[in-house]
Coordinates of C-alpha atoms in Angstrom, one line a residue:
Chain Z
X254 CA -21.3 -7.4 -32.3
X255 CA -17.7 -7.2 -32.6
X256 CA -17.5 -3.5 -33.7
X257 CA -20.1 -2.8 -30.5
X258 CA -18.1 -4.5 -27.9
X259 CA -14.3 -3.1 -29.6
X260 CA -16.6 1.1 -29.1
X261 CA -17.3 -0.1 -25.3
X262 CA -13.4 -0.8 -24.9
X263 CA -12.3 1.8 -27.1
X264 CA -14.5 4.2 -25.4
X265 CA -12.8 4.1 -21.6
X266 CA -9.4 5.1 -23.1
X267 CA -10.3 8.3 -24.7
X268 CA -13.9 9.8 -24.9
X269 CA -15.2 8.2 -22.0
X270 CA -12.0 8.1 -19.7
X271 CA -12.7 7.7 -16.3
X272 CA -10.1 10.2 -15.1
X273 CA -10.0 12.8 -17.7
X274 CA -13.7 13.1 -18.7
X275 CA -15.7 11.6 -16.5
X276 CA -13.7 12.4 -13.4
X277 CA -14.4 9.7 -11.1
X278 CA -11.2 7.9 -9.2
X279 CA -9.2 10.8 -8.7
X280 CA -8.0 10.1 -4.8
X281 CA -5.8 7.1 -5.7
X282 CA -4.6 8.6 -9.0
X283 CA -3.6 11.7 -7.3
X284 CA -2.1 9.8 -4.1
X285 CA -0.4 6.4 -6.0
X286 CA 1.2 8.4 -8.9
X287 CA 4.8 8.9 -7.1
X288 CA 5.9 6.2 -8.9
X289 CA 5.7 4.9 -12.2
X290 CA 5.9 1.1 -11.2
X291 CA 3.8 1.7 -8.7
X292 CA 0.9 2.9 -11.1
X293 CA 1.0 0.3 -12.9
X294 CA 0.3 -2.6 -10.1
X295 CA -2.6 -0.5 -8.6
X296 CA -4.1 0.3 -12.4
X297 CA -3.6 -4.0 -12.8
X298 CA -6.0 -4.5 -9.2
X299 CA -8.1 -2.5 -10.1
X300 CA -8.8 -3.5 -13.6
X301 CA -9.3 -7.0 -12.2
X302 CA -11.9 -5.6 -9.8
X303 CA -13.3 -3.8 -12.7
X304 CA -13.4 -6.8 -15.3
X305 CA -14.6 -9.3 -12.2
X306 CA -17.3 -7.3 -10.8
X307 CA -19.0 -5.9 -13.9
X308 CA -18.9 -9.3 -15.4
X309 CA -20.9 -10.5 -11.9
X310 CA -22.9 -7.9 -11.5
X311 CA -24.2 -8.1 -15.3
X312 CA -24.5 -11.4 -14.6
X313 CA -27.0 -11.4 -11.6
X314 CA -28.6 -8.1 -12.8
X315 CA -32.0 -10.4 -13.6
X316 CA -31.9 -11.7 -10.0
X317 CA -30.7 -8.3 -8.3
X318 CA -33.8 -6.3 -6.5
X319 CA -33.7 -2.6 -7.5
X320 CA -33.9 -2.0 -3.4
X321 CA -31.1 -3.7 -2.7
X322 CA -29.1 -3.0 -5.5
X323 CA -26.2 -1.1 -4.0
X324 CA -25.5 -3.1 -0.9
X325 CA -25.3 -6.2 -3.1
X326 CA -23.0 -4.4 -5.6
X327 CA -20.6 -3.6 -2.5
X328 CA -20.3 -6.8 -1.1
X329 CA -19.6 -8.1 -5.2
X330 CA -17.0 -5.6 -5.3
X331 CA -15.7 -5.7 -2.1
X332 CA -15.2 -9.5 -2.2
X333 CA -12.9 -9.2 -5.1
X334 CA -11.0 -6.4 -3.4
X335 CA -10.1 -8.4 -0.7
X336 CA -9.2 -11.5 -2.9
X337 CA -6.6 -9.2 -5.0
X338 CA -5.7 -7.9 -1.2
X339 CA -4.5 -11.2 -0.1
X340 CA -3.1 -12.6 -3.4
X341 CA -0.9 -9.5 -3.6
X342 CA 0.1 -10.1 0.3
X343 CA 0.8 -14.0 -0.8
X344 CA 2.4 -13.3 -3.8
X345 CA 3.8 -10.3 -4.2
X346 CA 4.6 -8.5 -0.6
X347 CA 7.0 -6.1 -2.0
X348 CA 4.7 -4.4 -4.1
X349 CA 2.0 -4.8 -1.8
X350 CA 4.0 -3.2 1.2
X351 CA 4.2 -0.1 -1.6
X352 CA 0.8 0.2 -2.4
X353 CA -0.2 -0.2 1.4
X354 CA -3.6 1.2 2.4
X355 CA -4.6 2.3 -1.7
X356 CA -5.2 -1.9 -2.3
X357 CA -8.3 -2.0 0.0
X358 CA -9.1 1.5 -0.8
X359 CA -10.3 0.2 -4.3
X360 CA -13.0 -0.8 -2.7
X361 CA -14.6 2.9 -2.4
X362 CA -13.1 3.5 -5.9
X363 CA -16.0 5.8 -7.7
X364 CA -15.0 3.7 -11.0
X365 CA -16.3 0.2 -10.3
X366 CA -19.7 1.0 -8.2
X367 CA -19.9 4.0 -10.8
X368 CA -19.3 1.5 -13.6
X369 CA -21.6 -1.5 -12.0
X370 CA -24.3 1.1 -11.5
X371 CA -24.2 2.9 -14.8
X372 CA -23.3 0.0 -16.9
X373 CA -23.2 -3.3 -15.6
X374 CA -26.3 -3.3 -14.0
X375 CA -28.1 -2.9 -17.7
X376 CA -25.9 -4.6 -19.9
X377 CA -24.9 -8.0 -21.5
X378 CA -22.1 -10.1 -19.9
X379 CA -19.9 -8.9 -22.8
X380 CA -20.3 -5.8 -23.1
X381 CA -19.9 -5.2 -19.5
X382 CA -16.5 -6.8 -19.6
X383 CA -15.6 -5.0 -22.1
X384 CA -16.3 -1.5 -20.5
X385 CA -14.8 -2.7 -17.3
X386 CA -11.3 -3.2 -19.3
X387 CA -11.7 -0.4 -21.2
X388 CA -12.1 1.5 -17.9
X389 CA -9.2 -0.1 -16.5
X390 CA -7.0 0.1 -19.3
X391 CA -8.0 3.9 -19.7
X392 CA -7.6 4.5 -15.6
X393 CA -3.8 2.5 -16.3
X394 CA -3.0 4.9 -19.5
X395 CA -3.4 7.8 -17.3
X396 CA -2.0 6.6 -13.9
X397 CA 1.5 5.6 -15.7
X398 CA 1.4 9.1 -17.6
X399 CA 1.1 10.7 -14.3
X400 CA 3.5 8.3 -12.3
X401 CA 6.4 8.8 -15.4
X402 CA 6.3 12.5 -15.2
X403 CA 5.9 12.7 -11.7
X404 CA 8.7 10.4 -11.1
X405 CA 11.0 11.7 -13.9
X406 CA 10.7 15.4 -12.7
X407 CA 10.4 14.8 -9.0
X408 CA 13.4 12.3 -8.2
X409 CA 15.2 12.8 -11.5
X410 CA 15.1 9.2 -12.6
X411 CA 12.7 6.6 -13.7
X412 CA 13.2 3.0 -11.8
X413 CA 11.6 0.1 -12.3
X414 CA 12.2 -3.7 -9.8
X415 CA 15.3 -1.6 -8.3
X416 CA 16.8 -1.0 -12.0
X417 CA 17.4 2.8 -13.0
X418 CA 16.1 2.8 -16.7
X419 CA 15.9 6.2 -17.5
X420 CA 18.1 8.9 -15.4
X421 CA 18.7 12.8 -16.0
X422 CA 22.0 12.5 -14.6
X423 CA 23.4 13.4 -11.3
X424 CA 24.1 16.9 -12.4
X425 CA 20.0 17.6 -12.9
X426 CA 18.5 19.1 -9.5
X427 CA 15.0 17.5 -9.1
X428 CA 12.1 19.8 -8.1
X429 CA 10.7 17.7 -5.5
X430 CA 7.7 19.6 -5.7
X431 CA 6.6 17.0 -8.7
X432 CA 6.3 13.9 -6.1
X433 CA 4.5 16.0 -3.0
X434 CA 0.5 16.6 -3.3
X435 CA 0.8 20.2 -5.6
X436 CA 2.6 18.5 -8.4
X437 CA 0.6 15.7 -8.4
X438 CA -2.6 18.5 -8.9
X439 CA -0.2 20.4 -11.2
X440 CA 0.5 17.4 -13.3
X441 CA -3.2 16.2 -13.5
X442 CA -4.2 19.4 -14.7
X443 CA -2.1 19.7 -17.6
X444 CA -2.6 16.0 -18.6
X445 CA -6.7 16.6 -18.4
X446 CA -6.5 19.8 -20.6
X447 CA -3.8 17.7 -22.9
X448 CA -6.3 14.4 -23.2
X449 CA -9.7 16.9 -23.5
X450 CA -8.1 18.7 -26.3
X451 CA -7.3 15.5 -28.3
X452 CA -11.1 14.3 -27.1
X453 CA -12.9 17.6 -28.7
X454 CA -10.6 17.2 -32.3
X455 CA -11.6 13.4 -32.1
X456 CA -15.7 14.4 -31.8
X457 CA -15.1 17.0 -34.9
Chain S
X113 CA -43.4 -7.6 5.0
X114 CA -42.9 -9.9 2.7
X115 CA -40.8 -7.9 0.8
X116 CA -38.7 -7.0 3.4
X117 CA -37.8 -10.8 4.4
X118 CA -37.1 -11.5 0.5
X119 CA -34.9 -8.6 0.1
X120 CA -33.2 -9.7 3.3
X121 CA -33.0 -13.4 2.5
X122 CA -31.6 -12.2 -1.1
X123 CA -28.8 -10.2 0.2
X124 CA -28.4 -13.0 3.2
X125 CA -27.1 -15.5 -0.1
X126 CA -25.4 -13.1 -1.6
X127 CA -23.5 -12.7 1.0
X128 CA -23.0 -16.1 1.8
X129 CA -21.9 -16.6 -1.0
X130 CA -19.0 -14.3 -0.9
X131 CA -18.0 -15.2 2.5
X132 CA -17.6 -18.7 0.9
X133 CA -15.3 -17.3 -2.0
X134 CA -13.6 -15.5 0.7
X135 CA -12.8 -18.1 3.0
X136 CA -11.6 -20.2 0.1
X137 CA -8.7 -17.6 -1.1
X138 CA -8.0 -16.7 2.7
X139 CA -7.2 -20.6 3.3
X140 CA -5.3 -20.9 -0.1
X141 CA -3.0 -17.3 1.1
X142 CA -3.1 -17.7 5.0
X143 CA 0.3 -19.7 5.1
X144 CA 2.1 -17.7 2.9
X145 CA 1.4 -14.6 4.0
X146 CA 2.2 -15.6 7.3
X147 CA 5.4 -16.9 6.6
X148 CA 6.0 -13.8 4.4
X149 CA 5.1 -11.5 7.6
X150 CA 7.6 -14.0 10.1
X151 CA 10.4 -13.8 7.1
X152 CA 10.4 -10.2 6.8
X153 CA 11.0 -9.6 10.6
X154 CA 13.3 -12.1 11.4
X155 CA 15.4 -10.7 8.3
X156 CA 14.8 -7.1 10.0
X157 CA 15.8 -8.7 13.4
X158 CA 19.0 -10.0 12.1
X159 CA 20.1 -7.1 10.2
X160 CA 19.9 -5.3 13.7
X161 CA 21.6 -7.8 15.9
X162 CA 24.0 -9.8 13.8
X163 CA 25.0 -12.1 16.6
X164 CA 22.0 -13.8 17.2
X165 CA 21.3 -16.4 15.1
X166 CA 17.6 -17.5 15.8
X167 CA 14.9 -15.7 17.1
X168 CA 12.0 -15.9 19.2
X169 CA 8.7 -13.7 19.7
X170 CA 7.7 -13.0 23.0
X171 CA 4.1 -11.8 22.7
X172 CA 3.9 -11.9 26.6
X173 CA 6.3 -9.6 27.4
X174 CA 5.4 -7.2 24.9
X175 CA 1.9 -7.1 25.8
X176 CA 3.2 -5.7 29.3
X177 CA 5.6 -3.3 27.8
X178 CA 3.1 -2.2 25.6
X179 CA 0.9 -0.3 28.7
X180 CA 3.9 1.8 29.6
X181 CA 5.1 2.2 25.9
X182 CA 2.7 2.5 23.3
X183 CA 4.2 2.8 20.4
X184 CA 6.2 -0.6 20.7
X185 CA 4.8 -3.6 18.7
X186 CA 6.7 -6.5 18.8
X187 CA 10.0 -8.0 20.9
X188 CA 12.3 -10.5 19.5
X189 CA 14.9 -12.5 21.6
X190 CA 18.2 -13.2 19.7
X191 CA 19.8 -16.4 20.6
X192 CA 22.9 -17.5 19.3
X193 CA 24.1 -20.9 18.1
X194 CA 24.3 -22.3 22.0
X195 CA 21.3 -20.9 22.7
X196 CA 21.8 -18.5 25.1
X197 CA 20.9 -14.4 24.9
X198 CA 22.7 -12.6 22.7
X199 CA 19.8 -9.5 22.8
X200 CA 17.1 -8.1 21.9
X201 CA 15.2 -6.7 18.9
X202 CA 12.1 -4.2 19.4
X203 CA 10.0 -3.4 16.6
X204 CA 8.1 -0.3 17.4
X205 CA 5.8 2.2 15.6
X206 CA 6.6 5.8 16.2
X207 CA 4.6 8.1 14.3
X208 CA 5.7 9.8 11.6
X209 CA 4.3 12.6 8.7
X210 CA 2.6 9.9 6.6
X211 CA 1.7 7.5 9.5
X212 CA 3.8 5.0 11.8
X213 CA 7.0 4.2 10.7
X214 CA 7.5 0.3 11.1
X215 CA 11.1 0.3 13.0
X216 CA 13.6 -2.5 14.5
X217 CA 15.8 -1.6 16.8
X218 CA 18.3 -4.2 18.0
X219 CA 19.7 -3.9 21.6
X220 CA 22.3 -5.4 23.7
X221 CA 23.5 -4.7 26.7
X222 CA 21.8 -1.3 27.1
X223 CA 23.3 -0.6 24.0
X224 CA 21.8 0.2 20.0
X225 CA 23.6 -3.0 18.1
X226 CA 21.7 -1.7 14.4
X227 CA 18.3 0.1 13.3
X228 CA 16.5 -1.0 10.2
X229 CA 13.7 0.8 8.8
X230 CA 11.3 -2.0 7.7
X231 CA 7.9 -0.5 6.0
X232 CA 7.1 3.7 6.5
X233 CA 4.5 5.8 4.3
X234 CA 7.0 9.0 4.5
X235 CA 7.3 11.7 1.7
X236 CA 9.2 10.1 -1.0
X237 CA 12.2 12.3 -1.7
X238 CA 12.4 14.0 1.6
X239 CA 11.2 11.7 4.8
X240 CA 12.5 8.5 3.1
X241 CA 15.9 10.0 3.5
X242 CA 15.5 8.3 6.8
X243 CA 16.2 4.5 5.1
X244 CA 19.6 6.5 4.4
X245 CA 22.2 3.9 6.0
X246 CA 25.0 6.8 6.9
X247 CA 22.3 8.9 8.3
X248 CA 21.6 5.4 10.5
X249 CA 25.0 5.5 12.0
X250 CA 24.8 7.9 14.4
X251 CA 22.5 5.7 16.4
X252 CA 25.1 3.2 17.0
X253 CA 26.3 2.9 20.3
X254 CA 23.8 4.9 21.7
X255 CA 22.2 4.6 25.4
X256 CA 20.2 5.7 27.8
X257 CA 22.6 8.2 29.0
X258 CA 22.5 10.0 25.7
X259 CA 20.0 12.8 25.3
X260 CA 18.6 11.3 22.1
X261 CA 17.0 14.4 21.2
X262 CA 17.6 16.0 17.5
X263 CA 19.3 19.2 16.6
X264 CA 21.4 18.0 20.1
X265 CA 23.0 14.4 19.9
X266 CA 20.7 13.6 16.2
X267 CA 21.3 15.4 13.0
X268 CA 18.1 15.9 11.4
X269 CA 17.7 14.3 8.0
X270 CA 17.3 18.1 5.8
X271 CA 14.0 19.0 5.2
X272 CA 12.5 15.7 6.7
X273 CA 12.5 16.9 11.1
X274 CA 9.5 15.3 11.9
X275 CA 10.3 11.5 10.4
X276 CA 14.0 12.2 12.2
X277 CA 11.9 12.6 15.1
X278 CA 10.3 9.9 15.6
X279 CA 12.9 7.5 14.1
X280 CA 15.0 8.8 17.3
X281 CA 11.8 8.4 19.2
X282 CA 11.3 5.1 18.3
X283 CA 15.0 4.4 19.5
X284 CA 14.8 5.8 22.3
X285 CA 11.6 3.9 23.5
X286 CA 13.3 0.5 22.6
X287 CA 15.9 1.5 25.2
X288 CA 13.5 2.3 27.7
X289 CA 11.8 -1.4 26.7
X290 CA 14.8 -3.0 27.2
X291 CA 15.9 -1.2 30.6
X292 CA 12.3 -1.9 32.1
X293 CA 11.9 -5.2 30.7
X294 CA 14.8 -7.2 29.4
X295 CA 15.8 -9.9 31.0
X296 CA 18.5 -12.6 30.9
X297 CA 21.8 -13.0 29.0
X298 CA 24.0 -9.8 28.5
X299 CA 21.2 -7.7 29.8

């Protein structure tokens, strides 16, 4: 049971990645990525909409008509969108004032209906939670790779909470081209064919 | 038939359900992020117009500003310590490349006092060169009888026109606000 639910986890991180392999997600990974700190806020919402909604939707799945599926899956997921929408507003403004329009765009994230409908909908309680954190973890992995290089090339310096923690120095010329839209395709690219070649020497 | 009015009543308690949870986290948030939202202007109002020392919204007069001059949001009075009218700030929305740029403008007699850029979606890197404090300056002291118009009177931040532009749009507007409108004190 263990080893079962550890494969569901495991699998979102590598084989199964949401980003690299099965491709869903990409608008907010392309469009949040500017900044490393940033990633890693929006990759924490959306793994709690993840976690939450698969663990509901597993959990109704007996009481869910096949009809009305889908609506009933929105208004799960879209419930918890707006409650991690208002906490961040409450709690942390700064950070939501960032992340702006991308919080309550999680809503139409491909990921969670993509996982609630492929996954949750079928599976135990466990296991669903565990694919939803595996999905988040493996849609975090990814965001900060991209976020790190794209800040790190594109500005020059890595800052996290207003602290410079990793700087090339003023002498280094950032190509700003790494922070506008074609770096963030550029970098995407190269990270996919970088993860999809580990992938294929894992399956051998 | 049936069908249809137990599918509906499902999704009815679904739903129900979730406006429940929903109404429960709004209630538990509500005050704070309302006082987060009042905090961040009035620190935005104060940077503009050091002066004043409390502030007041006046939704009225904004509303009737806001048919001449779209792009303006909110106006603050600045009183100072005897209450009377030290100026006004005008928060106003001009657009910019990534969306309206959230702008406070503080104004007294006819005059920019301070600008503050509060919230913008521009290009990080390029249009963000706008929250550059020296690149602010130049709007000190400005008025009406300026042309306000960049590449003329406004140096464009490089390589970031269109968020110069509407940041001296946005400046501009406020001074129109406050000729039209303003009322009282040093006006």
């Amino acid at each position: 049971m263990i080893r079962k639910l550890w494969s569901e986890l495991v699998k979102g991180l590598t084989l199964e990645n949401p980003l690299m392999v099965l491709m869903i997600g990409l608008c907010s990974a392309l469009a949040v990525s500017t900044r490393a700190e940033n990633t890693i806020f929006m990759g924490l919402a959306a793994t709690f909409v993840l976690v939450s909604s698969n663990f509901i939707i597993s959990l109704i799945k007996k009481v869910t008509p096949n009809e009305i599926r889908i609506p009933i899956f929105i208004v799960v997921i879209a419930s918890f969108v707006t409650i991690v929408d208002l906490v961040l507003r409450a709690y942390f403004p700064v950070v939501y004032s960032r992340l702006g329009v991308w919080i309550p765009l999680i809503v139409v994230n491909c990921i969670i209906l993509g996982r609630a409908e492929a996954f949750a909908s079928k599976r135990g309680v466990l296991e669903s939670i565990a694919d939803g954190l595996g999905m988040g973890l493996g849609y975090i992995w990814i965001l900060f790779t991209m976020g790190f290089v794209r800040e790190l090339l594109g500005t020059g310096k890595i800052v996290f909470f207003d602290r410079t923690i990793l700087s090339f120095g003023p002498s280094f010329e950032p190509p700003v081209i790494f922070i506008l839209f074609p770096g963030a395709f550029l970098t995407f690219g190269l990270l996919m064919a970088f993860v999809n070649f580990v992938n294929r020497r894992i399956k051998k | 038939m049936r069908k249809i009015l137990f599918l509906g009543f499902n999704l009815a308690v679904i739903c129900a359900i979730a406006a429940g949870a929903l109404s429960g986290v709004y209630t538990l948030t509500r005050e704070r992020i309302e006082k987060h939202i009042w905090e961040q202007q009035v620190k935005a109002a104060r940077k503009v117009l050091p002066e004043a020392k409390e502030f007041k919204l006046e939704p009225r007069l904004a509303k009737k500003a806001q048919k001449r001059f779209s792009i303006l949001d909110k106006i603050f009075i600045g009183f100072n310590s005897k209450g009377e009218i030290v100026g006004y700030a005008f928060q106003v929305l001009p657009r910019g490349y990534g969306g309206p740029i959230i702008l406070m403008v503080g104004i007294s007699g006819g005059e920019v006092r301070g600008i503050e850029v509060v919230d913008l979606k521009e290009t990080p890197g390029l249009g963000d060169g706008i929250l550059n404090k020296g690149w602010q300056k130049q709007f000190l002291g400005r008025t009406l009888k300026d042309p306000l118009e960049v590449n003329k009177d406004i140096d464009a931040v490089s390589g970031a026109t269109i968020s110069s532009k509407a940041v001296t749009n946005g400046v501009k507007t406020a001074l129109q606000v406050f000729e039209k409108f303003a009322t009282g004190g040093s006006r």
